[in-house]
GROMACS .gro file of C-alpha atoms in nm:
model
  107
    1UNK     CA    1   0.194   0.038   4.813
    2UNK     CA    2   0.435   0.244   4.535
    3UNK     CA    3   0.496  -0.097   4.386
    4UNK     CA    4   0.135  -0.184   4.361
    5UNK     CA    5   0.070   0.153   4.190
    6UNK     CA    6   0.363   0.109   3.955
    7UNK     CA    7   0.235  -0.248   3.840
    8UNK     CA    8  -0.109  -0.135   3.830
    9UNK     CA    9   0.007   0.172   3.581
   10UNK     CA   10   0.242  -0.083   3.371
   11UNK     CA   11  -0.040  -0.291   3.330
   12UNK     CA   12  -0.278  -0.036   3.211
   13UNK     CA   13  -0.047   0.117   2.965
   14UNK     CA   14   0.052  -0.237   2.829
   15UNK     CA   15  -0.342  -0.296   2.781
   16UNK     CA   16  -0.405   0.044   2.585
   17UNK     CA   17  -0.069  -0.012   2.357
   18UNK     CA   18  -0.205  -0.374   2.280
   19UNK     CA   19  -0.550  -0.231   2.171
   20UNK     CA   20  -0.376   0.036   1.977
   21UNK     CA   21  -0.168  -0.191   1.788
   22UNK     CA   22  -0.443  -0.423   1.704
   23UNK     CA   23  -0.631  -0.139   1.568
   24UNK     CA   24  -0.290  -0.029   1.362
   25UNK     CA   25  -0.275  -0.382   1.244
   26UNK     CA   26  -0.600  -0.511   1.149
   27UNK     CA   27  -0.786  -0.229   0.988
   28UNK     CA   28  -0.906  -0.400   0.663
   29UNK     CA   29  -0.557  -0.365   0.484
   30UNK     CA   30  -0.530   0.010   0.531
   31UNK     CA   31  -0.322  -0.010   0.837
   32UNK     CA   32   0.034  -0.033   0.933
   33UNK     CA   33   0.050  -0.413   0.872
   34UNK     CA   34  -0.030  -0.366   0.518
   35UNK     CA   35   0.224  -0.118   0.450
   36UNK     CA   36   0.471  -0.300   0.669
   37UNK     CA   37   0.439  -0.640   0.459
   38UNK     CA   38   0.419  -0.467   0.127
   39UNK     CA   39   0.751  -0.274   0.181
   40UNK     CA   40   0.910  -0.611   0.272
   41UNK     CA   41   0.776  -0.842  -0.040
   42UNK     CA   42   0.779  -0.586  -0.310
   43UNK     CA   43   1.047  -0.585  -0.589
   44UNK     CA   44   1.212  -0.211  -0.615
   45UNK     CA   45   1.344  -0.264  -0.944
   46UNK     CA   46   1.057  -0.401  -1.167
   47UNK     CA   47   0.846  -0.169  -1.314
   48UNK     CA   48   0.457  -0.204  -1.318
   49UNK     CA   49   0.208  -0.094  -1.552
   50UNK     CA   50  -0.160  -0.070  -1.397
   51UNK     CA   51  -0.462  -0.036  -1.633
   52UNK     CA   52  -0.819   0.104  -1.551
   53UNK     CA   53  -1.137   0.161  -1.780
   54UNK     CA   54  -1.233   0.505  -1.784
   55UNK     CA   55  -1.582   0.639  -1.789
   56UNK     CA   56  -1.558   0.709  -2.155
   57UNK     CA   57  -1.480   0.357  -2.234
   58UNK     CA   58  -1.114   0.374  -2.308
   59UNK     CA   59  -0.837   0.242  -2.113
   60UNK     CA   60  -0.587   0.471  -1.909
   61UNK     CA   61  -0.243   0.319  -1.770
   62UNK     CA   62  -0.035   0.439  -1.527
   63UNK     CA   63   0.357   0.345  -1.543
   64UNK     CA   64   0.467   0.268  -1.204
   65UNK     CA   65   0.856   0.287  -1.109
   66UNK     CA   66   0.854  -0.020  -0.909
   67UNK     CA   67   0.629  -0.283  -0.799
   68UNK     CA   68   0.672  -0.121  -0.431
   69UNK     CA   69   0.512   0.182  -0.563
   70UNK     CA   70   0.200   0.015  -0.685
   71UNK     CA   71   0.144  -0.214  -0.387
   72UNK     CA   72   0.196   0.077  -0.150
   73UNK     CA   73  -0.084   0.279  -0.369
   74UNK     CA   74  -0.324  -0.033  -0.348
   75UNK     CA   75  -0.255  -0.071  -0.006
   76UNK     CA   76  -0.331   0.305   0.053
   77UNK     CA   77  -0.605   0.268  -0.196
   78UNK     CA   78  -0.598   0.655  -0.279
   79UNK     CA   79  -0.613   0.651  -0.636
   80UNK     CA   80  -0.834   0.461  -0.882
   81UNK     CA   81  -0.530   0.273  -1.021
   82UNK     CA   82  -0.471   0.145  -0.648
   83UNK     CA   83  -0.823   0.060  -0.603
   84UNK     CA   84  -0.931  -0.116  -0.899
   85UNK     CA   85  -0.652  -0.116  -1.164
   86UNK     CA   86  -0.556  -0.458  -1.313
   87UNK     CA   87  -0.167  -0.523  -1.400
   88UNK     CA   88  -0.098  -0.545  -1.721
   89UNK     CA   89   0.227  -0.618  -1.928
   90UNK     CA   90   0.431  -0.303  -1.919
   91UNK     CA   91   0.613  -0.348  -2.292
   92UNK     CA   92   0.260  -0.380  -2.462
   93UNK     CA   93   0.058  -0.120  -2.280
   94UNK     CA   94   0.287   0.130  -2.122
   95UNK     CA   95   0.599   0.145  -2.310
   96UNK     CA   96   0.450   0.094  -2.674
   97UNK     CA   97   0.221   0.383  -2.606
   98UNK     CA   98   0.467   0.635  -2.481
   99UNK     CA   99   0.390   0.636  -2.126
  100UNK     CA  100   0.691   0.778  -1.923
  101UNK     CA  101   0.779   0.616  -1.588
  102UNK     CA  102   0.573   0.778  -1.314
  103UNK     CA  103   0.320   0.936  -1.567
  104UNK     CA  104  -0.028   0.842  -1.682
  105UNK     CA  105  -0.177   0.788  -2.031
  106UNK     CA  106  -0.407   0.634  -2.277
  107UNK     CA  107  -0.312   0.252  -2.357
   0.00000   0.00000   0.00000
């Protein structure tokens, strides 16, 4: 009887764990899988310049230190740059306009 109870407990735990895992992996790009896959495929050495159109009709750029930082921001979707930003040339848009690494500015 103890073995049967142990077997049922193990099956219940596995069932609950698999449901939790599937929720973490498949939550519209904002879950664990998005973060995990982003960290595995990004470049840690190449910077990224992301541009968005502001309400005033001007462009604002954010100069990310690495491709990884931008992809994680995009994955989480917590900033406007991560949500709707488009990748532009680093030299032309960020460096030429005096935007330092990790900062935002007009471009």
